Short mmCIF file of N, CA and C in Angstrom, two decimals:
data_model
loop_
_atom_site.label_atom_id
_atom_site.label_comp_id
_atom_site.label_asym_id
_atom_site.label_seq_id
_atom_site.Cartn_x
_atom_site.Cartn_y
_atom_site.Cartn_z
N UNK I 210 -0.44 -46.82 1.36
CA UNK I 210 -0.22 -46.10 2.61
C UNK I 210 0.80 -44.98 2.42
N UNK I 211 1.89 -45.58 1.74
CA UNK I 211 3.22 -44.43 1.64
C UNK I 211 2.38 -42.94 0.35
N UNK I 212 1.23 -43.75 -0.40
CA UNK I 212 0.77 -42.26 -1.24
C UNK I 212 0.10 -41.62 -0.02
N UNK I 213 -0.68 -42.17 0.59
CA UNK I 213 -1.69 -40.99 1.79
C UNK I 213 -1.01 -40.15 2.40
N UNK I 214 0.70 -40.61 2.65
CA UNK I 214 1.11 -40.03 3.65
C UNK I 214 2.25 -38.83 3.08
N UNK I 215 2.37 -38.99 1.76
CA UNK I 215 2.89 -38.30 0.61
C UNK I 215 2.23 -36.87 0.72
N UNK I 216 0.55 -37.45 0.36
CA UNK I 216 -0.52 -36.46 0.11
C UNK I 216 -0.74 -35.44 1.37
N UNK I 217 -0.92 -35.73 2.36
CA UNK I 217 -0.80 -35.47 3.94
C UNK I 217 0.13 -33.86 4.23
N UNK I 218 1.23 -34.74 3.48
CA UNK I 218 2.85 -33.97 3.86
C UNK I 218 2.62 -33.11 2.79
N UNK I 219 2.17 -33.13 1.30
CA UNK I 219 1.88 -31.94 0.60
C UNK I 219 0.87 -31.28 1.20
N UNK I 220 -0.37 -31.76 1.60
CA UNK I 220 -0.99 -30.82 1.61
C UNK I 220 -1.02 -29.78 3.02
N UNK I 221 -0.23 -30.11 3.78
CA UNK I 221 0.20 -29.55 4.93
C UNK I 221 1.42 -28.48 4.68
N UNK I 222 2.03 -28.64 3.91
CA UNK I 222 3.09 -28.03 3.48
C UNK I 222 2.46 -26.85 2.41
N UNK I 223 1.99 -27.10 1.65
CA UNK I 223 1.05 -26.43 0.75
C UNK I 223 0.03 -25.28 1.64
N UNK I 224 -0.48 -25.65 2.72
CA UNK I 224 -1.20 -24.55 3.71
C UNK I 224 -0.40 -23.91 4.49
N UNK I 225 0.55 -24.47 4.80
CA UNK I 225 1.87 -23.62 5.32
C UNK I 225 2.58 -22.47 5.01
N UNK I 226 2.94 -22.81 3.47
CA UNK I 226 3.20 -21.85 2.61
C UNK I 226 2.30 -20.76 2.27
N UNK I 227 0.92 -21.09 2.12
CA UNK I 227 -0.18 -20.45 1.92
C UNK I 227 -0.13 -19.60 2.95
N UNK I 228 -0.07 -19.82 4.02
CA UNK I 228 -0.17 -18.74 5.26
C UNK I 228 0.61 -17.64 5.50
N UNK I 229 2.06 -18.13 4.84
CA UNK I 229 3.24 -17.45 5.43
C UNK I 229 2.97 -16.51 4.55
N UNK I 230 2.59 -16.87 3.27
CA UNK I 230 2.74 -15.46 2.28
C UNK I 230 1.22 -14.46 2.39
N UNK I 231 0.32 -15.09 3.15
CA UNK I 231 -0.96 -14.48 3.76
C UNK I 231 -0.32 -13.21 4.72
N UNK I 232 0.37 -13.55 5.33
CA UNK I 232 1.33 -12.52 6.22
C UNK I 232 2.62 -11.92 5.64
N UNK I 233 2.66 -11.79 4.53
CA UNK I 233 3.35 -10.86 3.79
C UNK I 233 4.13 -9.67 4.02
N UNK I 234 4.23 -8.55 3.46
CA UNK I 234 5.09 -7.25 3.56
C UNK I 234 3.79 -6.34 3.81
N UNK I 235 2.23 -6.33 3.22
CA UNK I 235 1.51 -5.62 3.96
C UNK I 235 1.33 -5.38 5.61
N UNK I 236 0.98 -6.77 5.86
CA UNK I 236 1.09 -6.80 7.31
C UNK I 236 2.21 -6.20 7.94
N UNK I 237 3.65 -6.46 7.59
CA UNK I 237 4.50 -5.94 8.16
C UNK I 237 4.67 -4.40 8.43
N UNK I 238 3.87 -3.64 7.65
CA UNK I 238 3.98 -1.99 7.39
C UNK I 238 2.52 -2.05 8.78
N UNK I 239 2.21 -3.04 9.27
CA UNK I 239 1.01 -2.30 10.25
C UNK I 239 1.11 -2.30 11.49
N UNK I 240 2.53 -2.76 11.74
CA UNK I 240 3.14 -2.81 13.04
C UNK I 240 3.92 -1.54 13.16
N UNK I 241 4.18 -0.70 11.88
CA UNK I 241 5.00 0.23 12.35
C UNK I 241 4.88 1.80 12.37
N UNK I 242 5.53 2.30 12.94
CA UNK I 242 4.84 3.79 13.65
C UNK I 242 4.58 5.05 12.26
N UNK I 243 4.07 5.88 11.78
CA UNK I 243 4.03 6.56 10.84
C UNK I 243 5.11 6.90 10.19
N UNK I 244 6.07 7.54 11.52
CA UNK I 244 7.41 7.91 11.61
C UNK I 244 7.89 6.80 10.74
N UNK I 245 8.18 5.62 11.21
CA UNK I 245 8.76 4.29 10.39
C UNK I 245 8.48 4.30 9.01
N UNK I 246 7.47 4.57 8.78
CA UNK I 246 6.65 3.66 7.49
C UNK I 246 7.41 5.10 6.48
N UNK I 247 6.80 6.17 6.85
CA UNK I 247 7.44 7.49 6.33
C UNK I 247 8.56 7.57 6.15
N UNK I 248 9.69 7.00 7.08
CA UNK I 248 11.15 7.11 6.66
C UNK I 248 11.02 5.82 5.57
N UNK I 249 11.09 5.20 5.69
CA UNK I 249 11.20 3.59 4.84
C UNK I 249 10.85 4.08 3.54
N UNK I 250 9.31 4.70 3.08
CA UNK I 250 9.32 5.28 2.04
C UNK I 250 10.12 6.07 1.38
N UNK I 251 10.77 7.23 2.04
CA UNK I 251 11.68 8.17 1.69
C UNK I 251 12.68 7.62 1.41
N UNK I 252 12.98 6.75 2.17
CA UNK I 252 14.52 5.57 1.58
C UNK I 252 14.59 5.41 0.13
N UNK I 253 13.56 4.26 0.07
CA UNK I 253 12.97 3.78 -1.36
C UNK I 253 12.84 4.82 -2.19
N UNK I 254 12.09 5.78 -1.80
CA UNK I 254 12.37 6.89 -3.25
C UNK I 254 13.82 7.21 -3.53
N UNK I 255 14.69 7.41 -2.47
CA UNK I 255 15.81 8.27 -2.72
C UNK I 255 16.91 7.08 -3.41
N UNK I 256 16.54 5.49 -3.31
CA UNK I 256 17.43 4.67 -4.09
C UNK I 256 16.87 4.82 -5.27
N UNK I 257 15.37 4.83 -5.65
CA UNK I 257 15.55 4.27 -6.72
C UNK I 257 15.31 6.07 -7.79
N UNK I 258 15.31 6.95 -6.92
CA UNK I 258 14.88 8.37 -7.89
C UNK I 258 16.23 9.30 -7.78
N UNK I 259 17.31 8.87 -6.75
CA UNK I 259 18.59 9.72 -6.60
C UNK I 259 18.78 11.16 -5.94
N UNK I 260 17.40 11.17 -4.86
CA UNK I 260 17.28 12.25 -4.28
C UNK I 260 18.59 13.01 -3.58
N UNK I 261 18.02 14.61 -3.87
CA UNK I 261 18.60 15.28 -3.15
C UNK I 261 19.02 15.42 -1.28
N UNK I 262 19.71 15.54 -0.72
CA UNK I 262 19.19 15.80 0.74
C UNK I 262 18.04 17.08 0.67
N UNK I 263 18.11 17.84 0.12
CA UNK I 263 16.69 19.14 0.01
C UNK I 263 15.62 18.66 -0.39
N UNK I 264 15.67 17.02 -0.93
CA UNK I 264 14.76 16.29 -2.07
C UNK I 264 13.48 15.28 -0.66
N UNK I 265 14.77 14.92 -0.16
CA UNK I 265 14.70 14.03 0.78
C UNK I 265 14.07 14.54 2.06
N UNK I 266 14.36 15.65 2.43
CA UNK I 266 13.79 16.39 3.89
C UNK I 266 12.53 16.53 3.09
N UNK I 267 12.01 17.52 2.43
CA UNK I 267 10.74 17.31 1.85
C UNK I 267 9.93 16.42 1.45
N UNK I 268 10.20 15.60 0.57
CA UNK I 268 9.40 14.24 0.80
C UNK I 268 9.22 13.27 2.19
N UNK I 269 9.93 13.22 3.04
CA UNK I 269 9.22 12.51 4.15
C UNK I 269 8.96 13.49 4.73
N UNK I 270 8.85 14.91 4.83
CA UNK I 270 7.42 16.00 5.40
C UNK I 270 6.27 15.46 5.11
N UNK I 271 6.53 15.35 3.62
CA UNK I 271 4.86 14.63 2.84
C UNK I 271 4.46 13.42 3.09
N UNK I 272 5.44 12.05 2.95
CA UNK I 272 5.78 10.85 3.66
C UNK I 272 4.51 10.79 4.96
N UNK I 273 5.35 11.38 5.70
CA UNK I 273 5.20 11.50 7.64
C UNK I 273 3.55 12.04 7.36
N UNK I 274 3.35 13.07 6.72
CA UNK I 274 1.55 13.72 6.76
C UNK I 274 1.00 12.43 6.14
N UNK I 275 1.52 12.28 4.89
CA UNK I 275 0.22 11.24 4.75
C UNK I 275 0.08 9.77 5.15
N UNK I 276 1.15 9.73 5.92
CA UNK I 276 1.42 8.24 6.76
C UNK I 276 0.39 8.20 7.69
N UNK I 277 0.84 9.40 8.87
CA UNK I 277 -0.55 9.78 10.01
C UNK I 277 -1.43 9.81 9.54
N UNK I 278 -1.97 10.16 8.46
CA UNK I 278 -3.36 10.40 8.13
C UNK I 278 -4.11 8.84 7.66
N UNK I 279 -3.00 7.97 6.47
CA UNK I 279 -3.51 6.72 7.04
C UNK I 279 -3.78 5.83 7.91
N UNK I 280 -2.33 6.14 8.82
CA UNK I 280 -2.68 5.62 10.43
C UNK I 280 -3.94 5.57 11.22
N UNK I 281 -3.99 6.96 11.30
CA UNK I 281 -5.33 7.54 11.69
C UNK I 281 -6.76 6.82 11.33
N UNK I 282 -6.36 6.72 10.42
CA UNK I 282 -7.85 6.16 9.36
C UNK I 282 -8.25 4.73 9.70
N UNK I 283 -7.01 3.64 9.18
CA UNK I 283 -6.77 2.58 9.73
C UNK I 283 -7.23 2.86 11.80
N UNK I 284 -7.06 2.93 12.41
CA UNK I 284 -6.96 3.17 13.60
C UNK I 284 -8.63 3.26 13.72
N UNK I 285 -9.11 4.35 12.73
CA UNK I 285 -10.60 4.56 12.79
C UNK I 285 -11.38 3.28 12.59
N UNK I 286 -10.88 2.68 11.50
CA UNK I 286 -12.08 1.72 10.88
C UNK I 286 -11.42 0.12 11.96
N UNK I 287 -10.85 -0.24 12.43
CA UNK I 287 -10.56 -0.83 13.47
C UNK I 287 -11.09 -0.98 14.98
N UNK I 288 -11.26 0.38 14.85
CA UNK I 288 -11.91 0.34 16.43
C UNK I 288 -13.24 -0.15 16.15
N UNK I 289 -13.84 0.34 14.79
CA UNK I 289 -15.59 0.23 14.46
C UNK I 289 -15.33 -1.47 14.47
N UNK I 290 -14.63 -1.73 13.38
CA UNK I 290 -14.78 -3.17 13.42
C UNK I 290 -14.50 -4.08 14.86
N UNK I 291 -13.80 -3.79 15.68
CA UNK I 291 -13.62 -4.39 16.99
C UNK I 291 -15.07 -3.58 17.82
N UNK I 292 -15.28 -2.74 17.97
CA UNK I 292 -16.85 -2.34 18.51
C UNK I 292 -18.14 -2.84 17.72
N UNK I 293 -18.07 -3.46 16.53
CA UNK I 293 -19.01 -3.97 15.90
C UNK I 293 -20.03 -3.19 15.30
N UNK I 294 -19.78 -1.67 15.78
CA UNK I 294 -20.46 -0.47 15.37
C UNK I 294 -19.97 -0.62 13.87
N UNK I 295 -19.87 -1.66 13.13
CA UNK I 295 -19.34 -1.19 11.41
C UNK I 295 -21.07 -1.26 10.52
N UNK I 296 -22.25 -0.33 10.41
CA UNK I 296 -23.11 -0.51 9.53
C UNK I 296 -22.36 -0.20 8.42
N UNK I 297 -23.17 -1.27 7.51
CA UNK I 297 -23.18 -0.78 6.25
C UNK I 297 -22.92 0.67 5.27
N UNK I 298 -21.68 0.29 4.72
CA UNK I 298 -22.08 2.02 3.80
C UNK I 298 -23.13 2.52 2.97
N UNK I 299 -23.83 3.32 2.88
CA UNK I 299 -24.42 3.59 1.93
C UNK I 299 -23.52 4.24 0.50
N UNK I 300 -24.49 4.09 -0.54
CA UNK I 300 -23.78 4.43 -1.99
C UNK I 300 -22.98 6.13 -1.62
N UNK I 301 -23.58 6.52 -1.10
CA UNK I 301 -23.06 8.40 -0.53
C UNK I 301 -22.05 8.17 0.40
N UNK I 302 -21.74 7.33 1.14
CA UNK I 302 -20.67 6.96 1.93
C UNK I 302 -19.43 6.80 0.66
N UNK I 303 -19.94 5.78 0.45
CA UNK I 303 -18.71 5.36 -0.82
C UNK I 303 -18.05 6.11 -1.42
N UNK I 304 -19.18 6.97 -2.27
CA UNK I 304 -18.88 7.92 -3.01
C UNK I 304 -17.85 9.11 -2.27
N UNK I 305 -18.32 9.64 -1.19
CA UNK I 305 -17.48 10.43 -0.53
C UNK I 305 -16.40 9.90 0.04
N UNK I 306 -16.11 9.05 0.46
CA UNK I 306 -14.63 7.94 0.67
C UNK I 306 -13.88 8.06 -0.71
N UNK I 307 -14.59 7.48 -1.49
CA UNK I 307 -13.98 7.21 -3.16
C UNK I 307 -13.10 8.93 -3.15
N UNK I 308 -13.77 9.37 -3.43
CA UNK I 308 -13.65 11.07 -3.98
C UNK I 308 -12.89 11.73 -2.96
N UNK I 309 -12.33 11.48 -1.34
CA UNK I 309 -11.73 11.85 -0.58
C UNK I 309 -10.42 11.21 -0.71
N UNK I 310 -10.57 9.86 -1.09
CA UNK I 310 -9.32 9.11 -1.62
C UNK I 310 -8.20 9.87 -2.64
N UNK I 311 -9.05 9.96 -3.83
CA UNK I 311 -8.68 10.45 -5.15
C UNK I 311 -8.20 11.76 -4.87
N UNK I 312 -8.88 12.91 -3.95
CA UNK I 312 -8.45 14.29 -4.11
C UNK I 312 -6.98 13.99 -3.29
N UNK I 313 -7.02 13.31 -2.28
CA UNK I 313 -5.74 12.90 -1.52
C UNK I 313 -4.40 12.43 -2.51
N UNK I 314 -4.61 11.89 -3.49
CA UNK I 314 -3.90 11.43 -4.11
C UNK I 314 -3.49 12.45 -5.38
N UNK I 315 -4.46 12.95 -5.74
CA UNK I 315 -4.20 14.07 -6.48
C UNK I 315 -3.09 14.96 -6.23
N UNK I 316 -3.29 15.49 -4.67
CA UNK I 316 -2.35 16.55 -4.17
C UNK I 316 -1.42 15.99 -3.58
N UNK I 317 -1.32 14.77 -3.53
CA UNK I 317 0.40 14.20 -3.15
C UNK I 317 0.84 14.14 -4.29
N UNK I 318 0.46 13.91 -5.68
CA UNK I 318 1.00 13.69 -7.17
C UNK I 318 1.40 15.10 -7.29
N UNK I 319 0.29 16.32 -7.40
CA UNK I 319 1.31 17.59 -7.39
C UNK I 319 2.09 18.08 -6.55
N UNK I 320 1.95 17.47 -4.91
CA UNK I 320 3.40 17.98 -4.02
C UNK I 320 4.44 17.36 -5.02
N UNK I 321 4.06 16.25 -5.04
CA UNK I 321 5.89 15.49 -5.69
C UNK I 321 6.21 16.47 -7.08
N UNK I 322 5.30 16.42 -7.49
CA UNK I 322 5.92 17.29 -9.05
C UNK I 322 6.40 18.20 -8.47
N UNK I 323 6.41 19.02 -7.28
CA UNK I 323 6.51 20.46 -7.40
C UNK I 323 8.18 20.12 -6.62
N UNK I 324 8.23 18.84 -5.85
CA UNK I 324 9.29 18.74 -5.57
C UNK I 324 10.63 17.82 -6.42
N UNK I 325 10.23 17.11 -7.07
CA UNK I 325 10.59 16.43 -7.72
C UNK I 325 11.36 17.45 -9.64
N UNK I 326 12.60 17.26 -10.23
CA UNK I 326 12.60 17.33 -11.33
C UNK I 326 11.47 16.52 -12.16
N UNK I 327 12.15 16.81 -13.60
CA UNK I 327 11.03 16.48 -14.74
C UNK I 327 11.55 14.95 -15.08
N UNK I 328 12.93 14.56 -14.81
CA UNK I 328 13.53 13.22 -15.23
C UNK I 328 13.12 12.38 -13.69
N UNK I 329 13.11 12.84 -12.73
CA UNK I 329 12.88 11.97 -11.39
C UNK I 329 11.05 11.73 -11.38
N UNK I 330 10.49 12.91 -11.91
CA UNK I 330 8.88 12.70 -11.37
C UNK I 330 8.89 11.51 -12.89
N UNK I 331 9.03 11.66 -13.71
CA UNK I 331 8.64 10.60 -14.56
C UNK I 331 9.04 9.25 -14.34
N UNK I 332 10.20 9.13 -14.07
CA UNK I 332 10.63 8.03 -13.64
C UNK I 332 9.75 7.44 -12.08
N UNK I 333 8.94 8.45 -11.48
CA UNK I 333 8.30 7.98 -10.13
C UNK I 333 6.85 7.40 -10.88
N UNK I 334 6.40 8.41 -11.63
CA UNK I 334 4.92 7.64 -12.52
C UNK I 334 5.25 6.63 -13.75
N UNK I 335 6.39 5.89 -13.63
CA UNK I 335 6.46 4.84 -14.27
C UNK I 335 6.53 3.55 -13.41
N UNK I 336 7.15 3.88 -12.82
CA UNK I 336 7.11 2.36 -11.39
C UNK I 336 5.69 2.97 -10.77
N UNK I 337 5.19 3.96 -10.40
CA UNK I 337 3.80 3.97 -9.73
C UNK I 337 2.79 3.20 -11.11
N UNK I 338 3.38 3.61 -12.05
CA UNK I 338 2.07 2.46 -13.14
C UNK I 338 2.28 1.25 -13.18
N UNK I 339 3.85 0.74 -12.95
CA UNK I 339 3.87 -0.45 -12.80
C UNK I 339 3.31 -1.35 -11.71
N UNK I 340 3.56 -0.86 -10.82
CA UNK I 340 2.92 -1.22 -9.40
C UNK I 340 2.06 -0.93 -9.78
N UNK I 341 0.71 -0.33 -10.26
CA UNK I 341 -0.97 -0.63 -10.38
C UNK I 341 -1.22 -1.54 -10.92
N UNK I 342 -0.16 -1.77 -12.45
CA UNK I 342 -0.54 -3.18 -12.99
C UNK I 342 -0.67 -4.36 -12.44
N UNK I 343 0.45 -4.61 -11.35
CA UNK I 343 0.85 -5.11 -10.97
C UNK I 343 -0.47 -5.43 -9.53
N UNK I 344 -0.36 -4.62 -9.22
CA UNK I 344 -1.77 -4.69 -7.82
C UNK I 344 -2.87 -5.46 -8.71
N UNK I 345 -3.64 -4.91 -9.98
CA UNK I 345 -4.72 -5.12 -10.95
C UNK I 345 -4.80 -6.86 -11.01
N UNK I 346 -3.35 -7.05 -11.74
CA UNK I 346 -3.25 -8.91 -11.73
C UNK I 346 -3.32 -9.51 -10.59
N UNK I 347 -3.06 -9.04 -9.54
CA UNK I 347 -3.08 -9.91 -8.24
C UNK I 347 -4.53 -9.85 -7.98
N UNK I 348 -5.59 -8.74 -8.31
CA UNK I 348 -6.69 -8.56 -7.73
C UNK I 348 -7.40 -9.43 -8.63
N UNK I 349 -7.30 -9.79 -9.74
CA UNK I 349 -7.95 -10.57 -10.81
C UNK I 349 -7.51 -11.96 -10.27
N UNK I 350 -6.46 -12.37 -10.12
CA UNK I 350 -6.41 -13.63 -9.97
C UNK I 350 -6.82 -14.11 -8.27
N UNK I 351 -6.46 -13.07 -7.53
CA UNK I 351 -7.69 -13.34 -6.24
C UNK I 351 -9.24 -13.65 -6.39
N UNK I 352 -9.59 -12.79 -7.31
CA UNK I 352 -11.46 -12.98 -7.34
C UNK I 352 -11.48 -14.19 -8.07
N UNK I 353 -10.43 -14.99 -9.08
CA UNK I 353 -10.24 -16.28 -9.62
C UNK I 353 -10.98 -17.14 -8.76
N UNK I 354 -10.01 -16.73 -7.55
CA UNK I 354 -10.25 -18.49 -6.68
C UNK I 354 -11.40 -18.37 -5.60
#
């Protein structure tokens, strides 16, 4: 009796935990306003890259644009999914999502260079590679289970 009730208390505790970290630091960035999410970023760059204040007003310009623009987006594919209007993508959907993604990302990599020195932008595409690795293993060991 005292093992069932052992087992019980782990495995209740065990889904508990499971949940809390289900609701994580993503979720937390979707409660908050562009403005928010945009300053918060600019923070984080300026501890860990040693920004300028001239460094700093410019990057959350860029911050703040491409915050709204995810907002926005998010906001879009939300309403479809709560209206149930979500068909299927086709491969040309994808593709143009994919490739709208990438050019987006492209031209935030050369805003920052253009604002950024040569010792700060490198040091930003070394933690941005780390963090992909880092995303990559979590995505592998998700499709695991």
């Amino acid at each position: 009796m005292k093992k069932v009730i052992v087992l019980i208390a782990l495995i209740v505790g065990t889904t508990a935990m499971a949940q809390q970290r289900k609701d994580g630091k993503r979720n937390s960035m979707k409660d908050m306003t562009a403005e928010q999410v945009a300053t918060l970023q600019t923070k984080k760059m300026t501890l860990d890259l040693d920004l300028t204040d001239a460094q700093q007003t410019k990057i959350l310009a860029l911050n703040l644009e491409n915050a709204k623009k995810r907002k926005a987006k998010m906001d879009e594919r939300k309403a479809m999914r709560d209206s149930g209007e979500r068909p299927k993508m086709t491969s040309e959907e994808k593709y143009a999502m994919q490739a709208e993604r990438l050019d987006a990302a492209i031209a935030h990599k050369a805003a920052l260079k253009k604002i950024l020195n040569d010792d700060q932008y490198a040091k930003w595409e070394k933690t941005r590679k780390k963090r992909g690795d880092r995303d990559q293993m979590k995505e592998k060991r998700s499709k695991r289970k």
